[in-house]
């Protein structure tokens, strides 16, 4: 044997058979229970009696289960937050205020583009209600199953042929009558009903709607409304967006209201202001909007006092005569209070202002700070959200959702929806380039509402944001006593921008102010720290298992290192034995020409066994020869036999 092999054999011979390097898992567990500091495991091994051992097994397993349960509760509590609210008084920055006229464009400037659409809309309303002025009792004068083709004036309708208006009978929902031709047609595909959310109408057996189809007209969806007015307004809005999407931005800005036209008077913090303090913001559905105290200003304005006299006071010129009668059904303006770097979603969260009224809006500022992962799913700046921000503004949940929908719109429909900003290298939808964009848009919007596009699961809420709690109050304005002189003075001041005498229904007064300068901050902080979590872990381990950190390290060493090393060593030994058997030459006992069958000493030839080979034969399976038992050495001892004699002899000699 080589010297290296001798050293290896000696080391293996001297290795302990118990302890962390025990050859079997059973020996490892036995060694651990005898040497561990956890008393329960040791008592399982050293206890005498089966009942006592079973009780200690039960107690130990119960303690381990309680430790796991308590530690799991501690881990869950580690990811909870505590909310603290602080209220402090200080000088506050005034928010950005965006003001829009509800009517986006002056009707005199845009009427040339909408001539055909308005004419067809008037004919449809006349066919549905019977008259043009729509008094309260005209709903009983609807024409039953009568077409308007015979009374049509002018060129053939273009928009009614593109998206026909249909009248449905609730008893026969799969059959409808075409408004223009008067023909009855069978409706295929899905029918989606939208209840009235604009105005209350009496219950009717008839529904009004329109049908949208894909390019090959094989897949269609029909949208019905409980109110004919809602149906026609939705139908008009679709065509309106298609027309305005093809108008250049510069032309649309010129067709809308200028800041000098919209703003009659302006005061902030007791100081006069004018149109130069407002920044133009063009909204696709609201035209020219103007933002006060925008981020483009050199300095952000602040207020040092609370109350209506120290806020923003403006008088707005609404100009009701320029309203589009089919696009909007109310007069006034919309206002939105937001941060300087925030996009104004005026159509979603804007507050409407009535004409001939003074609207006072008192504000309370609340600033919120949330903890990001692992405490919540919020995002700091949206950089970890896989959605491209198409808005030129700071990240918000609403921006993420609209950006996701607009991106899906471009991917699925090939064009962008008109009411939202354009993604890079995209165009707004129109009939000429995308004939079926309306059908695609409605189908995609239904999928978005049902959360099938994945936008709601991807977008996250911002971790920090500001919000203003608004308290709105109204008062009639101007009063009867001051109406005459006030309107005359305003008309004289606005003589260059206004060509007619002002009426109180053309004006609206707006006051926005801080009710007080108390700012409320809502901040989240971890309910537990790492130090407290480790301390609680140690308390649970000491309470249930009298265990310390050293004991935990011992458990990790035994159950994770030694345990798997033993398994790996056994598997490696099996693999080595298998490989050795595979590389070894064939055994003589498995050869077909061997003689002697179970005799491993025989060679491959057929000769009889020699003496040398016979000496290596296994012994015959016979009864063992009894050996000579060892002598009983106790019988050979003579001490006990002669002990009495020796005693007597000693006595005699002494005497």
mmCIF file of N, CA, C and O in Angstrom, residues 83-144:
data_model
loop_
_atom_site.group_PDB
_atom_site.id
_atom_site.type_symbol
_atom_site.label_atom_id
_atom_site.label_comp_id
_atom_site.label_asym_id
_atom_site.label_seq_id
_atom_site.Cartn_x
_atom_site.Cartn_y
_atom_site.Cartn_z
ATOM 1 N N UNK A 83 -48.860 54.966 11.795
ATOM 2 C CA UNK A 83 -49.171 56.239 11.145
ATOM 3 C C UNK A 83 -49.174 57.332 12.206
ATOM 4 O O UNK A 83 -49.821 57.200 13.247
ATOM 5 N N UNK A 84 -48.440 58.379 11.916
ATOM 6 C CA UNK A 84 -48.408 59.531 12.809
ATOM 7 C C UNK A 84 -48.909 60.756 12.053
ATOM 8 O O UNK A 84 -48.586 60.945 10.877
ATOM 9 N N UNK A 85 -49.699 61.560 12.712
ATOM 10 C CA UNK A 85 -50.281 62.766 12.117
ATOM 11 C C UNK A 85 -49.740 63.976 12.874
ATOM 12 O O UNK A 85 -49.858 64.056 14.091
ATOM 13 N N UNK A 86 -49.157 64.872 12.109
ATOM 14 C CA UNK A 86 -48.614 66.099 12.689
ATOM 15 C C UNK A 86 -49.325 67.295 12.076
ATOM 16 O O UNK A 86 -49.519 67.356 10.867
ATOM 17 N N UNK A 87 -49.707 68.223 12.898
ATOM 18 C CA UNK A 87 -50.346 69.460 12.450
ATOM 19 C C UNK A 87 -49.459 70.617 12.890
ATOM 20 O O UNK A 87 -49.166 70.774 14.079
ATOM 21 N N UNK A 88 -49.008 71.404 11.909
ATOM 22 C CA UNK A 88 -48.141 72.527 12.239
ATOM 23 C C UNK A 88 -48.573 73.753 11.445
ATOM 24 O O UNK A 88 -49.133 73.662 10.348
ATOM 25 N N UNK A 89 -48.293 74.883 12.008
ATOM 26 C CA UNK A 89 -48.701 76.165 11.444
ATOM 27 C C UNK A 89 -47.486 76.816 10.793
ATOM 28 O O UNK A 89 -46.431 76.943 11.416
ATOM 29 N N UNK A 90 -47.632 77.164 9.506
ATOM 30 C CA UNK A 90 -46.532 77.801 8.807
ATOM 31 C C UNK A 90 -47.065 78.507 7.567
ATOM 32 O O UNK A 90 -48.224 78.339 7.179
ATOM 33 N N UNK A 91 -46.211 79.277 6.944
ATOM 34 C CA UNK A 91 -46.556 79.938 5.704
ATOM 35 C C UNK A 91 -46.609 78.903 4.593
ATOM 36 O O UNK A 91 -45.653 78.142 4.386
ATOM 37 N N UNK A 92 -47.724 78.850 3.871
ATOM 38 C CA UNK A 92 -47.968 77.788 2.898
ATOM 39 C C UNK A 92 -47.845 78.306 1.477
ATOM 40 O O UNK A 92 -48.247 79.432 1.170
ATOM 41 N N UNK A 93 -47.288 77.450 0.607
ATOM 42 C CA UNK A 93 -47.276 77.748 -0.821
ATOM 43 C C UNK A 93 -48.680 77.595 -1.381
ATOM 44 O O UNK A 93 -49.386 76.622 -1.069
ATOM 45 N N UNK A 94 -49.060 78.534 -2.222
ATOM 46 C CA UNK A 94 -50.386 78.464 -2.834
ATOM 47 C C UNK A 94 -50.341 77.438 -3.971
ATOM 48 O O UNK A 94 -49.373 77.393 -4.742
ATOM 49 N N UNK A 95 -51.350 76.595 -4.087
ATOM 50 C CA UNK A 95 -51.309 75.563 -5.135
ATOM 51 C C UNK A 95 -51.525 76.160 -6.523
ATOM 52 O O UNK A 95 -51.904 77.324 -6.679
ATOM 53 N N UNK A 96 -51.312 75.340 -7.532
ATOM 54 C CA UNK A 96 -51.649 75.723 -8.902
ATOM 55 C C UNK A 96 -53.151 75.578 -9.101
ATOM 56 O O UNK A 96 -53.764 74.616 -8.615
ATOM 57 N N UNK A 97 -53.764 76.523 -9.802
ATOM 58 C CA UNK A 97 -55.209 76.540 -10.036
ATOM 59 C C UNK A 97 -55.435 76.600 -11.540
ATOM 60 O O UNK A 97 -55.004 77.559 -12.198
ATOM 61 N N UNK A 98 -56.068 75.567 -12.085
ATOM 62 C CA UNK A 98 -56.366 75.502 -13.518
ATOM 63 C C UNK A 98 -57.855 75.763 -13.722
ATOM 64 O O UNK A 98 -58.696 75.118 -13.085
ATOM 65 N N UNK A 99 -58.160 76.701 -14.625
ATOM 66 C CA UNK A 99 -59.540 77.110 -14.898
ATOM 67 C C UNK A 99 -59.825 76.882 -16.379
ATOM 68 O O UNK A 99 -59.039 77.295 -17.239
ATOM 69 N N UNK A 100 -60.954 76.232 -16.660
ATOM 70 C CA UNK A 100 -61.371 75.960 -18.041
ATOM 71 C C UNK A 100 -62.833 76.333 -18.207
ATOM 72 O O UNK A 100 -63.646 76.155 -17.286
ATOM 73 N N UNK A 101 -63.166 76.825 -19.381
ATOM 74 C CA UNK A 101 -64.566 76.999 -19.751
ATOM 75 C C UNK A 101 -65.126 75.634 -20.129
ATOM 76 O O UNK A 101 -64.454 74.839 -20.800
ATOM 77 N N UNK A 102 -66.344 75.342 -19.694
ATOM 78 C CA UNK A 102 -66.929 74.047 -20.006
ATOM 79 C C UNK A 102 -67.063 73.872 -21.512
ATOM 80 O O UNK A 102 -66.895 72.765 -22.039
ATOM 81 N N UNK A 103 -67.353 74.938 -22.226
ATOM 82 C CA UNK A 103 -67.424 74.889 -23.684
ATOM 83 C C UNK A 103 -66.009 75.050 -24.254
ATOM 84 O O UNK A 103 -65.366 76.075 -24.043
ATOM 85 N N UNK A 104 -65.487 74.066 -24.968
ATOM 86 C CA UNK A 104 -64.066 74.125 -25.364
ATOM 87 C C UNK A 104 -63.761 75.164 -26.425
ATOM 88 O O UNK A 104 -62.719 75.830 -26.352
ATOM 89 N N UNK A 105 -64.644 75.323 -27.421
ATOM 90 C CA UNK A 105 -64.361 76.230 -28.524
ATOM 91 C C UNK A 105 -65.576 77.113 -28.782
ATOM 92 O O UNK A 105 -66.725 76.687 -28.600
ATOM 93 N N UNK A 106 -65.287 78.332 -29.234
ATOM 94 C CA UNK A 106 -66.378 79.247 -29.592
ATOM 95 C C UNK A 106 -67.133 78.681 -30.785
ATOM 96 O O UNK A 106 -66.536 78.323 -31.797
ATOM 97 N N UNK A 107 -68.447 78.617 -30.623
ATOM 98 C CA UNK A 107 -69.253 77.948 -31.644
ATOM 99 C C UNK A 107 -69.177 78.677 -32.983
ATOM 100 O O UNK A 107 -69.240 78.038 -34.048
ATOM 101 N N UNK A 108 -69.016 79.969 -32.962
ATOM 102 C CA UNK A 108 -68.909 80.717 -34.214
ATOM 103 C C UNK A 108 -67.628 80.371 -34.964
ATOM 104 O O UNK A 108 -67.588 80.445 -36.197
ATOM 105 N N UNK A 109 -66.571 79.990 -34.258
ATOM 106 C CA UNK A 109 -65.311 79.660 -34.905
ATOM 107 C C UNK A 109 -65.247 78.219 -35.381
ATOM 108 O O UNK A 109 -64.536 77.914 -36.346
ATOM 109 N N UNK A 110 -65.997 77.324 -34.741
ATOM 110 C CA UNK A 110 -65.909 75.901 -35.071
ATOM 111 C C UNK A 110 -67.122 75.397 -35.835
ATOM 112 O O UNK A 110 -67.152 74.238 -36.263
ATOM 113 N N UNK A 111 -68.110 76.235 -36.041
ATOM 114 C CA UNK A 111 -69.351 75.781 -36.675
ATOM 115 C C UNK A 111 -69.136 75.313 -38.107
ATOM 116 O O UNK A 111 -69.842 74.419 -38.587
ATOM 117 N N UNK A 112 -68.157 75.897 -38.818
ATOM 118 C CA UNK A 112 -67.912 75.464 -40.201
ATOM 119 C C UNK A 112 -67.442 74.015 -40.257
ATOM 120 O O UNK A 112 -67.771 73.285 -41.213
ATOM 121 N N UNK A 113 -66.702 73.592 -39.267
ATOM 122 C CA UNK A 113 -66.239 72.203 -39.242
ATOM 123 C C UNK A 113 -67.337 71.234 -38.839
ATOM 124 O O UNK A 113 -67.268 70.040 -39.178
ATOM 125 N N UNK A 114 -68.339 71.720 -38.122
ATOM 126 C CA UNK A 114 -69.384 70.842 -37.575
ATOM 127 C C UNK A 114 -70.726 71.035 -38.264
ATOM 128 O O UNK A 114 -71.747 70.592 -37.737
ATOM 129 N N UNK A 115 -70.753 71.660 -39.432
ATOM 130 C CA UNK A 115 -72.036 71.959 -40.083
ATOM 131 C C UNK A 115 -72.811 70.691 -40.399
ATOM 132 O O UNK A 115 -73.996 70.560 -40.049
ATOM 133 N N UNK A 116 -72.185 69.746 -41.058
ATOM 134 C CA UNK A 116 -72.883 68.505 -41.437
ATOM 135 C C UNK A 116 -73.268 67.694 -40.207
ATOM 136 O O UNK A 116 -74.380 67.143 -40.138
ATOM 137 N N UNK A 117 -72.386 67.613 -39.241
ATOM 138 C CA UNK A 117 -72.690 66.842 -38.027
ATOM 139 C C UNK A 117 -73.842 67.475 -37.259
ATOM 140 O O UNK A 117 -74.739 66.762 -36.778
ATOM 141 N N UNK A 118 -73.876 68.796 -37.146
ATOM 142 C CA UNK A 118 -74.964 69.462 -36.425
ATOM 143 C C UNK A 118 -76.287 69.294 -37.151
ATOM 144 O O UNK A 118 -77.346 69.124 -36.509
ATOM 145 N N UNK A 119 -76.255 69.340 -38.475
ATOM 146 C CA UNK A 119 -77.509 69.186 -39.224
ATOM 147 C C UNK A 119 -78.095 67.785 -39.028
ATOM 148 O O UNK A 119 -79.299 67.627 -38.802
ATOM 149 N N UNK A 120 -77.255 66.777 -39.080
ATOM 150 C CA UNK A 120 -77.750 65.413 -38.877
ATOM 151 C C UNK A 120 -78.210 65.202 -37.434
ATOM 152 O O UNK A 120 -79.165 64.460 -37.182
ATOM 153 N N UNK A 121 -77.535 65.837 -36.490
ATOM 154 C CA UNK A 121 -77.956 65.709 -35.092
ATOM 155 C C UNK A 121 -79.321 66.350 -34.874
ATOM 156 O O UNK A 121 -80.171 65.794 -34.156
ATOM 157 N N UNK A 122 -79.557 67.499 -35.482
ATOM 158 C CA UNK A 122 -80.868 68.146 -35.362
ATOM 159 C C UNK A 122 -81.964 67.271 -35.945
ATOM 160 O O UNK A 122 -83.049 67.126 -35.358
ATOM 161 N N UNK A 123 -81.700 66.684 -37.105
ATOM 162 C CA UNK A 123 -82.703 65.814 -37.721
ATOM 163 C C UNK A 123 -82.981 64.588 -36.848
ATOM 164 O O UNK A 123 -84.131 64.150 -36.728
ATOM 165 N N UNK A 124 -81.941 64.038 -36.239
ATOM 166 C CA UNK A 124 -82.143 62.878 -35.372
ATOM 167 C C UNK A 124 -82.949 63.246 -34.135
ATOM 168 O O UNK A 124 -83.852 62.504 -33.720
ATOM 169 N N UNK A 125 -82.655 64.383 -33.535
ATOM 170 C CA UNK A 125 -83.419 64.820 -32.369
ATOM 171 C C UNK A 125 -84.862 65.128 -32.741
ATOM 172 O O UNK A 125 -85.797 64.831 -31.978
ATOM 173 N N UNK A 126 -85.059 65.714 -33.920
ATOM 174 C CA UNK A 126 -86.427 66.002 -34.353
ATOM 175 C C UNK A 126 -87.197 64.712 -34.596
ATOM 176 O O UNK A 126 -88.384 64.614 -34.281
ATOM 177 N N UNK A 127 -86.548 63.710 -35.137
ATOM 178 C CA UNK A 127 -87.226 62.431 -35.356
ATOM 179 C C UNK A 127 -87.533 61.729 -34.045
ATOM 180 O O UNK A 127 -88.566 61.062 -33.915
ATOM 181 N N UNK A 128 -86.646 61.889 -33.061
ATOM 182 C CA UNK A 128 -86.852 61.194 -31.787
ATOM 183 C C UNK A 128 -87.908 61.865 -30.933
ATOM 184 O O UNK A 128 -88.755 61.194 -30.328
ATOM 185 N N UNK A 129 -87.904 63.217 -30.882
ATOM 186 C CA UNK A 129 -88.803 63.939 -29.994
ATOM 187 C C UNK A 129 -89.924 64.666 -30.720
ATOM 188 O O UNK A 129 -90.821 65.198 -30.075
ATOM 189 N N UNK A 130 -89.885 64.792 -32.020
ATOM 190 C CA UNK A 130 -91.001 65.355 -32.768
ATOM 191 C C UNK A 130 -90.938 66.841 -32.995
ATOM 192 O O UNK A 130 -91.513 67.336 -33.948
ATOM 193 N N UNK A 131 -90.239 67.609 -32.165
ATOM 194 C CA UNK A 131 -90.157 69.058 -32.317
ATOM 195 C C UNK A 131 -88.725 69.482 -32.051
ATOM 196 O O UNK A 131 -87.894 68.703 -31.607
ATOM 197 N N UNK A 132 -88.441 70.749 -32.291
ATOM 198 C CA UNK A 132 -87.081 71.264 -32.138
ATOM 199 C C UNK A 132 -86.813 71.846 -30.756
ATOM 200 O O UNK A 132 -85.692 71.831 -30.278
ATOM 201 N N UNK A 133 -87.837 72.430 -30.098
ATOM 202 C CA UNK A 133 -87.586 73.100 -28.826
ATOM 203 C C UNK A 133 -87.690 72.175 -27.629
ATOM 204 O O UNK A 133 -87.367 72.573 -26.514
ATOM 205 N N UNK A 134 -88.201 70.935 -27.799
ATOM 206 C CA UNK A 134 -88.224 69.904 -26.763
ATOM 207 C C UNK A 134 -88.904 70.355 -25.473
ATOM 208 O O UNK A 134 -88.290 70.416 -24.416
ATOM 209 N N UNK A 135 -90.196 70.730 -25.486
ATOM 210 C CA UNK A 135 -90.882 71.019 -24.222
ATOM 211 C C UNK A 135 -91.056 69.752 -23.406
ATOM 212 O O UNK A 135 -90.789 68.654 -23.873
ATOM 213 N N UNK A 136 -91.571 69.930 -22.184
ATOM 214 C CA UNK A 136 -91.618 68.807 -21.246
ATOM 215 C C UNK A 136 -92.580 67.715 -21.681
ATOM 216 O O UNK A 136 -92.380 66.561 -21.387
ATOM 217 N N UNK A 137 -93.660 68.083 -22.391
ATOM 218 C CA UNK A 137 -94.647 67.066 -22.733
ATOM 219 C C UNK A 137 -94.444 66.503 -24.127
ATOM 220 O O UNK A 137 -95.326 65.843 -24.655
ATOM 221 N N UNK A 138 -93.319 66.743 -24.753
ATOM 222 C CA UNK A 138 -93.134 66.259 -26.111
ATOM 223 C C UNK A 138 -92.685 64.812 -26.167
ATOM 224 O O UNK A 138 -92.605 64.245 -27.250
ATOM 225 N N UNK A 139 -92.381 64.209 -25.053
ATOM 226 C CA UNK A 139 -91.943 62.821 -25.089
ATOM 227 C C UNK A 139 -93.063 61.892 -25.511
ATOM 228 O O UNK A 139 -92.816 60.769 -25.937
ATOM 229 N N UNK A 140 -94.308 62.354 -25.428
ATOM 230 C CA UNK A 140 -95.423 61.521 -25.859
ATOM 231 C C UNK A 140 -95.686 61.655 -27.357
ATOM 232 O O UNK A 140 -96.557 60.996 -27.892
ATOM 233 N N UNK A 141 -94.961 62.558 -28.044
ATOM 234 C CA UNK A 141 -95.208 62.802 -29.451
ATOM 235 C C UNK A 141 -94.137 62.188 -30.335
ATOM 236 O O UNK A 141 -93.907 62.637 -31.442
ATOM 237 N N UNK A 142 -93.463 61.209 -29.833
ATOM 238 C CA UNK A 142 -92.437 60.579 -30.641
ATOM 239 C C UNK A 142 -93.084 59.862 -31.826
ATOM 240 O O UNK A 142 -94.138 59.255 -31.700
ATOM 241 N N UNK A 143 -92.389 59.909 -32.924
ATOM 242 C CA UNK A 143 -92.895 59.259 -34.114
ATOM 243 C C UNK A 143 -92.591 57.775 -34.044
ATOM 244 O O UNK A 143 -91.440 57.381 -33.856
ATOM 245 N N UNK A 144 -93.582 56.988 -34.238
ATOM 246 C CA UNK A 144 -93.450 55.549 -34.119
ATOM 247 C C UNK A 144 -93.090 54.966 -35.485
ATOM 248 O O UNK A 144 -93.850 55.103 -36.456
#
